[in-house]
Short mmCIF file of C-alpha atoms (C1' of nucleotides) in Angstrom, two decimals:
data_model
loop_
_atom_site.label_atom_id
_atom_site.label_comp_id
_atom_site.label_asym_id
_atom_site.label_seq_id
_atom_site.Cartn_x
_atom_site.Cartn_y
_atom_site.Cartn_z
CA UNK R 1 -33.49 32.29 5.27
CA UNK R 2 -33.99 31.56 1.71
CA UNK R 3 -33.49 28.14 0.55
CA UNK R 4 -31.53 28.35 -2.57
CA UNK R 5 -33.43 25.80 -4.41
CA UNK R 6 -32.13 27.05 -7.62
CA UNK R 7 -30.19 24.01 -8.32
CA UNK R 8 -31.97 20.88 -8.93
CA UNK R 9 -31.61 17.80 -10.84
CA UNK R 10 -33.04 19.55 -13.75
CA UNK R 11 -30.19 21.88 -13.68
CA UNK R 12 -27.49 19.44 -13.03
CA UNK R 13 -24.90 18.91 -15.66
CA UNK R 14 -26.52 15.71 -16.63
CA UNK R 15 -29.05 17.71 -18.47
CA UNK R 16 -27.68 19.83 -21.18
CA UNK R 17 -29.07 23.27 -21.35
CA UNK R 18 -30.33 22.49 -24.74
CA UNK R 19 -31.98 19.35 -23.85
CA UNK R 20 -33.33 17.72 -26.85
CA UNK R 21 -36.89 18.51 -27.15
CA UNK R 22 -39.25 16.17 -28.76
CA UNK R 23 -39.00 13.02 -26.81
CA UNK R 24 -38.53 13.93 -23.30
CA UNK R 25 -39.89 17.07 -21.92
CA UNK R 26 -39.20 19.67 -24.49
CA UNK R 27 -37.93 22.86 -23.10
CA UNK R 28 -41.02 24.67 -24.07
CA UNK R 29 -42.88 22.34 -21.86
CA UNK R 30 -41.07 23.79 -18.94
CA UNK R 31 -41.77 27.26 -19.80
CA UNK R 32 -43.06 29.15 -16.89
CA UNK R 33 -46.44 30.53 -17.09
CA UNK R 34 -46.10 34.17 -17.49
CA UNK R 35 -48.73 34.71 -14.94
CA UNK R 36 -47.86 35.83 -11.49
CA UNK R 37 -47.13 32.98 -9.23
CA UNK R 38 -46.23 30.81 -12.09
CA UNK R 39 -46.69 27.23 -11.32
CA UNK R 40 -43.98 25.02 -10.24
CA UNK R 41 -42.93 21.62 -11.18
CA UNK R 42 -45.32 18.90 -10.45
CA UNK R 43 -44.40 15.94 -8.40
CA UNK R 44 -44.97 13.33 -11.03
CA UNK R 45 -42.80 15.29 -13.30
CA UNK R 46 -40.14 15.50 -10.72
CA UNK R 47 -40.34 11.80 -10.09
CA UNK R 48 -39.96 11.17 -13.75
CA UNK R 49 -36.88 13.23 -13.80
CA UNK R 50 -35.28 11.48 -10.92
CA UNK R 51 -36.12 8.25 -12.57
CA UNK R 52 -34.48 9.37 -15.68
CA UNK R 53 -31.15 9.99 -14.15
CA UNK R 54 -28.90 7.25 -13.16
CA UNK R 55 -27.45 9.35 -10.44
CA UNK R 56 -30.58 8.78 -8.49
CA UNK R 57 -31.01 5.15 -9.10
CA UNK R 58 -30.03 4.45 -5.59
CA UNK R 59 -32.96 6.42 -4.36
CA UNK R 60 -35.55 5.74 -6.92
CA UNK R 61 -35.59 3.61 -9.99
CA UNK R 62 -37.67 1.74 -12.44
CA UNK R 63 -38.42 -1.67 -11.27
CA UNK R 64 -40.88 -4.33 -12.06
CA UNK R 65 -43.45 -3.78 -14.70
CA UNK R 66 -43.16 -1.01 -17.10
CA UNK R 67 -43.97 2.23 -15.55
CA UNK R 68 -43.39 0.78 -12.19
CA UNK R 69 -40.84 2.33 -9.96
CA UNK R 70 -39.72 1.90 -6.45
CA UNK R 71 -38.60 4.53 -4.09
CA UNK R 72 -35.66 2.86 -2.54
CA UNK R 73 -34.87 5.73 -0.31
CA UNK R 74 -38.04 7.54 0.61
CA UNK R 75 -36.30 9.99 2.84
CA UNK R 76 -33.84 10.96 0.23
CA UNK R 77 -36.42 11.37 -2.46
CA UNK R 78 -38.50 13.41 -0.12
CA UNK R 79 -35.51 15.48 0.70
CA UNK R 80 -34.84 16.17 -2.94
CA UNK R 81 -38.43 17.04 -3.46
CA UNK R 82 -38.31 19.31 -0.51
CA UNK R 83 -35.30 21.05 -1.87
CA UNK R 84 -36.98 21.54 -5.13
CA UNK R 85 -40.06 22.95 -3.59
CA UNK R 86 -38.30 24.81 -0.91
CA UNK R 87 -40.01 22.78 1.68
CA UNK R 88 -37.36 21.98 4.22
CA UNK R 89 -39.75 19.91 6.22
CA UNK R 90 -40.80 17.70 3.43
CA UNK R 91 -40.79 14.05 4.21
CA UNK R 92 -42.00 10.88 2.68
CA UNK R 93 -45.23 11.02 4.52
CA UNK R 94 -46.12 14.25 2.89
CA UNK R 95 -44.68 13.38 -0.43
CA UNK R 96 -46.61 10.18 -0.48
CA UNK R 97 -49.74 12.08 0.26
CA UNK R 98 -49.17 14.09 -2.83
CA UNK R 99 -48.51 10.91 -4.66
CA UNK R 100 -51.77 9.55 -3.46
CA UNK R 101 -53.59 12.42 -4.93
CA UNK R 102 -52.43 11.10 -8.24
CA UNK R 103 -54.42 7.97 -7.82
CA UNK R 104 -57.63 9.62 -8.64
CA UNK R 105 -56.04 11.50 -11.38
CA UNK R 106 -54.73 8.28 -12.71
CA UNK R 107 -51.32 9.54 -13.17
CA UNK R 108 -50.12 6.98 -10.73
CA UNK R 109 -51.34 4.07 -8.81
CA UNK R 110 -49.94 1.99 -6.08
CA UNK R 111 -48.44 -1.35 -6.66
CA UNK R 112 -49.97 -3.14 -3.81
CA UNK R 113 -47.84 -5.45 -1.88
CA UNK R 114 -44.65 -3.76 -2.83
CA UNK R 115 -43.34 -1.20 -0.47
CA UNK R 116 -42.71 2.22 -1.85
CA UNK R 117 -43.64 1.02 -5.24
CA UNK R 118 -45.84 2.95 -7.56
CA UNK R 119 -46.66 2.75 -11.14
CA UNK R 120 -47.09 5.36 -13.74
CA UNK R 121 -49.99 5.44 -16.03
CA UNK R 122 -47.84 5.89 -19.01
CA UNK R 123 -50.54 5.67 -21.50
CA UNK R 124 -51.60 8.88 -20.02
CA UNK R 125 -48.52 10.63 -19.02
CA UNK R 126 -46.24 9.44 -21.69
CA UNK R 127 -48.33 9.45 -24.72
CA UNK R 128 -48.97 13.06 -24.56
CA UNK R 129 -45.37 13.81 -24.00
CA UNK R 130 -43.83 11.31 -26.26
CA UNK R 131 -45.29 11.15 -29.68
CA UNK R 132 -42.84 8.56 -30.70
CA UNK R 133 -43.91 6.26 -28.01
CA UNK R 134 -47.36 6.91 -29.06
CA UNK R 135 -46.42 6.02 -32.51
CA UNK R 136 -45.06 2.81 -31.28
CA UNK R 137 -48.31 2.14 -29.66
CA UNK R 138 -50.14 3.05 -32.74
CA UNK R 139 -48.23 0.74 -34.89
CA UNK R 140 -48.90 -1.91 -32.39
CA UNK R 141 -52.51 -1.36 -32.88
CA UNK R 142 -51.86 -1.74 -36.51
CA UNK R 143 -50.26 -5.02 -35.91
CA UNK R 144 -46.84 -3.80 -36.63
CA UNK R 145 -43.80 -3.76 -34.57
CA UNK R 146 -42.21 -0.40 -34.63
CA UNK R 147 -39.35 -1.57 -32.56
CA UNK R 148 -37.77 -4.51 -34.14
CA UNK R 149 -35.87 -6.11 -31.41
CA UNK R 150 -37.92 -4.60 -28.71
CA UNK R 151 -40.74 -6.23 -26.96
CA UNK R 152 -43.35 -6.79 -29.57
CA UNK R 153 -46.10 -6.23 -27.15
CA UNK R 154 -44.65 -3.73 -24.83
CA UNK R 155 -44.65 -0.29 -26.20
CA UNK R 156 -43.98 0.79 -22.68
CA UNK R 157 -41.37 -1.72 -21.94
CA UNK R 158 -38.75 -0.64 -19.49
CA UNK R 159 -36.37 -0.36 -22.34
CA UNK R 160 -38.62 1.90 -24.23
CA UNK R 161 -39.36 3.98 -21.25
CA UNK R 162 -35.81 4.19 -20.25
CA UNK R 163 -34.63 5.28 -23.56
CA UNK R 164 -37.38 7.73 -23.85
CA UNK R 165 -36.87 9.23 -20.51
CA UNK R 166 -33.20 9.07 -20.40
CA UNK R 167 -31.62 12.30 -21.26
CA UNK R 168 -28.45 10.50 -21.97
CA UNK R 169 -30.01 8.62 -24.74
CA UNK R 170 -31.56 11.60 -26.21
CA UNK R 171 -30.49 12.52 -29.59
CA UNK R 172 -30.24 16.09 -30.52
CA UNK R 173 -32.94 16.83 -32.90
CA UNK R 174 -33.36 19.96 -34.69
CA UNK R 175 -32.46 22.64 -32.36
CA UNK R 176 -34.07 25.93 -32.76
CA UNK R 177 -35.57 26.25 -29.37
CA UNK R 178 -39.13 26.91 -29.88
CA UNK R 179 -39.24 29.87 -27.69
CA UNK R 180 -41.54 31.61 -29.95
CA UNK R 181 -43.00 34.56 -28.20
CA UNK R 182 -46.37 33.02 -28.37
CA UNK R 183 -45.51 29.52 -27.44
CA UNK R 184 -46.95 29.66 -24.08
CA UNK R 185 -48.44 26.66 -22.55
CA UNK R 186 -49.92 23.67 -24.10
CA UNK R 187 -52.44 22.14 -21.92
CA UNK R 188 -53.05 18.59 -22.64
CA UNK R 189 -56.53 19.32 -21.81
CA UNK R 190 -56.48 21.60 -24.71
CA UNK R 191 -54.88 19.20 -26.99
CA UNK R 192 -56.65 16.18 -25.80
CA UNK R 193 -59.91 17.22 -24.34
CA UNK R 194 -60.78 13.72 -23.44
CA UNK R 195 -57.71 13.47 -21.33
CA UNK R 196 -58.27 16.68 -19.65
CA UNK R 197 -60.16 17.43 -16.56
CA UNK R 198 -63.71 18.34 -16.38
CA UNK R 199 -65.23 16.57 -19.22
CA UNK R 200 -62.86 13.79 -18.46
CA UNK R 201 -64.46 10.53 -19.23
CA UNK R 202 -67.84 11.82 -19.71
CA UNK R 203 -66.83 12.65 -23.18
CA UNK R 204 -65.86 9.50 -24.94
CA UNK R 205 -62.81 9.96 -27.05
CA UNK R 206 -64.52 8.16 -29.79
CA UNK R 207 -66.81 11.04 -30.19
CA UNK R 208 -64.03 13.23 -31.27
CA UNK R 209 -64.45 14.05 -34.87
CA UNK R 210 -61.90 12.93 -37.33
CA UNK R 211 -59.29 15.50 -37.65
CA UNK R 212 -59.67 16.08 -41.28
CA UNK R 213 -63.35 16.46 -41.38
CA UNK R 214 -64.48 19.99 -41.09
CA UNK R 215 -61.28 20.68 -39.49
CA UNK R 216 -61.11 24.09 -38.00
CA UNK R 217 -57.52 24.09 -38.97
CA UNK R 218 -56.05 24.59 -42.32
CA UNK R 219 -54.19 21.70 -43.71
CA UNK R 220 -50.66 22.14 -42.59
CA UNK R 221 -49.19 19.22 -44.28
CA UNK R 222 -45.79 19.74 -42.82
CA UNK R 223 -46.82 18.90 -39.38
CA UNK R 224 -46.74 22.06 -37.51
CA UNK R 225 -50.01 23.61 -36.95
CA UNK R 226 -49.76 27.19 -35.95
CA UNK R 227 -53.03 26.88 -34.25
CA UNK R 228 -51.36 24.81 -31.69
CA UNK R 229 -49.06 27.52 -30.74
CA UNK R 230 -50.15 30.02 -28.28
CA UNK R 231 -53.48 31.49 -28.84
CA UNK R 232 -55.04 28.22 -29.44
CA UNK R 233 -58.57 29.05 -30.30
CA UNK R 234 -60.61 26.71 -28.26
CA UNK R 235 -63.70 28.55 -29.03
CA UNK R 236 -65.61 26.11 -31.09
CA UNK R 237 -63.97 22.80 -31.21
CA UNK R 238 -60.90 21.46 -29.66
CA UNK R 239 -59.18 19.33 -32.09
CA UNK R 240 -56.06 17.50 -31.36
CA UNK R 241 -53.58 17.47 -34.09
CA UNK R 242 -49.92 17.22 -34.03
CA UNK R 243 -48.79 17.84 -30.57
CA UNK R 244 -45.49 19.30 -31.43
CA UNK R 245 -44.04 21.65 -33.88
CA UNK R 246 -41.94 20.04 -36.52
CA UNK R 247 -38.68 20.62 -34.83
CA UNK R 248 -39.70 18.16 -32.24
CA UNK R 249 -39.68 15.39 -34.66
CA UNK R 250 -36.68 13.84 -36.10
CA UNK R 251 -36.24 14.50 -39.69
CA UNK R 252 -35.83 10.89 -40.06
CA UNK R 253 -36.38 8.53 -37.27
CA UNK R 254 -33.77 6.29 -38.59
CA UNK R 255 -31.24 8.96 -38.06
CA UNK R 256 -31.52 8.76 -34.38
CA UNK R 257 -28.50 7.34 -32.76
CA UNK R 258 -29.14 4.25 -30.77
CA UNK R 259 -30.14 4.98 -27.27
CA UNK R 260 -27.51 4.22 -24.76
CA UNK R 261 -27.93 1.05 -22.97
CA UNK R 262 -29.48 1.79 -19.69
CA UNK R 263 -31.46 -0.01 -17.19
CA UNK R 264 -28.62 -1.62 -15.39
CA UNK R 265 -29.24 -5.16 -14.55
CA UNK R 266 -31.33 -5.84 -17.50
CA UNK R 267 -30.29 -7.24 -20.75
CA UNK R 268 -31.36 -4.83 -23.29
CA UNK R 269 -29.16 -4.76 -26.25
CA UNK R 270 -32.10 -5.61 -28.29
CA UNK R 271 -33.77 -2.40 -27.51
CA UNK R 272 -30.93 -0.54 -28.94
CA UNK R 273 -32.75 0.06 -32.06
CA UNK R 274 -35.70 1.23 -30.23
CA UNK R 275 -36.17 4.42 -32.06
CA UNK R 276 -34.37 3.47 -35.12
CA UNK R 277 -36.59 0.98 -36.62
CA UNK R 278 -39.70 2.96 -36.72
CA UNK R 279 -40.71 2.77 -40.28
CA UNK R 280 -41.17 6.17 -41.55
CA UNK R 281 -44.17 5.16 -43.44
CA UNK R 282 -45.86 4.79 -40.15
CA UNK R 283 -45.65 8.43 -39.65
CA UNK R 284 -47.57 9.06 -42.71
CA UNK R 285 -49.89 6.19 -42.55
CA UNK R 286 -50.95 7.08 -39.11
CA UNK R 287 -51.83 10.57 -39.79
CA UNK R 288 -51.49 11.42 -43.39
CA UNK R 289 -53.35 14.61 -43.09
CA UNK R 290 -51.67 16.25 -40.24
CA UNK R 291 -48.20 15.02 -39.81
CA UNK R 292 -47.01 13.45 -42.94
CA UNK R 293 -43.32 13.18 -42.89
CA UNK R 294 -42.33 13.64 -39.35
CA UNK R 295 -44.59 11.56 -37.33
CA UNK R 296 -46.65 12.69 -34.47
CA UNK R 297 -49.35 11.82 -32.13
CA UNK R 298 -52.00 9.69 -33.51
CA UNK R 299 -55.33 10.40 -32.12
CA UNK R 300 -56.77 6.98 -32.46
CA UNK R 301 -53.95 5.40 -30.65
CA UNK R 302 -54.18 7.84 -27.86
CA UNK R 303 -57.79 7.22 -27.66
CA UNK R 304 -57.31 3.54 -27.65
CA UNK R 305 -54.67 3.88 -25.09
CA UNK R 306 -56.73 6.04 -22.93
CA UNK R 307 -59.47 3.55 -23.09
CA UNK R 308 -57.28 0.66 -22.40
CA UNK R 309 -55.98 2.49 -19.45
CA UNK R 310 -59.42 3.01 -18.30
CA UNK R 311 -60.37 -0.57 -18.57
CA UNK R 312 -57.19 -1.29 -16.78
CA UNK R 313 -58.52 0.52 -13.84
CA UNK R 314 -58.90 -2.16 -11.23
CA UNK R 315 -61.52 -1.06 -8.83
CA UNK R 316 -63.67 0.54 -11.44
CA UNK R 317 -63.70 3.63 -9.42
CA UNK R 318 -65.34 5.56 -12.12
CA UNK R 319 -64.25 8.88 -10.99
CA UNK R 320 -66.57 11.26 -12.59
CA UNK R 321 -64.18 13.60 -11.05
CA UNK R 322 -61.44 15.34 -12.74
CA UNK R 323 -59.10 13.05 -14.29
CA UNK R 324 -55.73 14.39 -14.79
CA UNK R 325 -55.11 17.47 -16.66
CA UNK R 326 -51.55 16.75 -17.08
CA UNK R 327 -50.48 20.16 -17.59
CA UNK R 328 -46.94 20.51 -18.46
CA UNK R 329 -45.94 23.28 -16.29
CA UNK R 330 -42.80 25.06 -15.72
CA UNK R 331 -39.99 23.66 -13.79
CA UNK R 332 -38.27 26.75 -12.85
CA UNK R 333 -37.17 26.86 -9.34
CA UNK R 334 -39.43 27.72 -6.54
CA UNK R 335 -38.15 31.12 -5.91
CA UNK R 336 -40.06 33.88 -7.48
CA UNK R 337 -36.88 34.63 -9.28
CA UNK R 338 -37.47 32.04 -11.86
CA UNK R 339 -35.86 34.37 -14.27
CA UNK R 340 -32.56 33.17 -13.09
CA UNK R 341 -32.78 29.94 -14.88
CA UNK R 342 -35.84 28.94 -16.65
CA UNK R 343 -34.36 25.78 -17.83
CA UNK R 344 -34.41 26.50 -21.43
CA UNK R 345 -31.88 27.35 -24.00
CA UNK R 346 -30.80 30.54 -22.35
CA UNK R 347 -30.23 28.68 -19.18
CA UNK R 348 -26.56 29.05 -18.48
CA UNK R 349 -24.54 26.65 -16.51
CA UNK R 350 -26.20 25.46 -13.39
CA UNK R 351 -25.24 27.86 -10.66
CA UNK R 352 -23.74 25.21 -8.56
CA UNK R 353 -21.02 25.43 -6.08
CA UNK R 354 -22.08 28.67 -4.63
CA UNK R 355 -24.93 29.18 -2.35
CA UNK R 356 -26.00 25.62 -2.44
CA UNK R 357 -27.77 24.40 0.53
CA UNK R 358 -25.06 21.92 0.56
CA UNK R 359 -27.69 19.31 0.62
CA UNK R 360 -27.55 18.57 -2.99
CA UNK R 361 -25.23 16.07 -4.34
CA UNK R 362 -24.74 16.86 -7.94
CA UNK R 363 -22.63 13.88 -8.64
CA UNK R 364 -21.41 15.54 -11.70
CA UNK R 365 -20.45 12.98 -14.18
CA UNK R 366 -22.61 13.55 -17.11
CA UNK R 367 -20.50 13.10 -20.07
CA UNK R 368 -23.09 13.89 -22.53
CA UNK R 369 -21.85 14.06 -25.95
CA UNK R 370 -24.75 15.93 -27.19
CA UNK R 371 -23.44 18.38 -29.55
CA UNK R 372 -25.58 21.24 -30.29
CA UNK R 373 -26.93 20.74 -33.65
CA UNK R 374 -27.69 24.02 -35.07
CA UNK R 375 -30.45 24.12 -37.49
CA UNK R 376 -29.51 21.93 -40.38
CA UNK R 377 -29.32 24.95 -42.50
CA UNK R 378 -31.71 23.53 -44.90
"C1'" DA D 1 -46.78 1.27 5.17
"C1'" DT D 2 -50.74 3.09 3.22
"C1'" DC D 3 -54.88 5.65 2.78
"C1'" DG D 4 -57.66 9.61 2.39
"C1'" DG D 5 -60.23 13.55 4.85
"C1'" DA D 6 -59.70 18.27 6.07
"C1'" DA D 7 -57.80 22.75 6.32
"C1'" DC D 8 -54.76 25.68 4.19
"C1'" DA D 9 -51.14 27.87 1.13
"C1'" DG D 10 -49.68 30.03 -3.17
"C1'" DC K 1 -55.38 23.52 -8.89
"C1'" DT K 2 -51.32 21.16 -6.77
"C1'" DG K 3 -49.62 20.26 -3.34
"C1'" DT K 4 -48.37 20.78 2.11
"C1'" DT K 5 -49.35 19.70 6.64
"C1'" DC K 6 -51.80 17.03 10.11
"C1'" DC K 7 -53.74 13.14 11.45
"C1'" DG K 8 -56.86 9.18 12.55
"C1'" DA K 9 -57.85 4.69 10.59
"C1'" DT K 10 -56.45 0.33 8.66
#
DNA sequence: ATCGGAACAG
DNA sequence: CTGTTCCGAT
């Protein structure tokens, strides 16, 4: 029998087909690898998604320090994971094993003493996915507080994370799904060699050349560097620049609507202006050469962050081994028929109600008011 | 509960 | 490579 794992949280109504790219996982990030046996969603990614939806807060939720989450219902989470991967016999024991593999990769680590509690290495996972967060971090390094009202010292505060991960707080940015024919995958490894596997930590980030010096890339002052698209020429040097095409950045950060208040049980009105108060000048001051007006990933901050994360490593288990290559892979369902719904713009309405395994509990309730903003016909 | 080795799958 | 499946050890 074929487990119809087509439906999944990713496809539930809580996530609009045109999920706002830019902050959370942009649709292009989910694009399936056009190679046979395209990869499937990764566990950490899946976890992040569960975490992001309130519907699952009974099973898994943020708790404790930033990046820390607790699996309240291991069996349920395992079940969901199993559904997603078409592994009917999945259980927490197995899922946790997979989770443990993340330790060495530093994507996760265990919060000792707390049952079923793990913690994300957001400086690693998030930064590369969330330029804005990175920006926040950057500004912190600059002694500024990008989030007036937010924790001055916690770029990864629960509030920040919540709002960044929450699809319900996502503001529709520029639309235009970047499904450019050549926008295949973007390996972080490619973008951030020092975060990638292989050369991992043996290649100090600090050694990366400044991005304007002898840059192999032309000066695309508007932020989007075509070189980052598909055929990223890694030949000579791998230079990180702006991680995302311009449409992934808000025209003006201050235009972003305030993130919905989330994180039940925690006072967080103050974080309402999380993404609003980011001074636009930061965008330019951080990376004047590459991403002037729209903000973007700042290399130095990422580097700093990566380092900090490293130092953070408790049992200095200097793993010369591969450190995560947080590849953003596709999230299409496990069936080879990923064509059905690739979770991207063309993705129609989640095929629910039909051949569901009946195990899912959609809990439809998303009342997203995300209107599709069609290109601001500039 | 948690960990991590080992074999194995896709 | 990312898990999945087992499993003995702690």
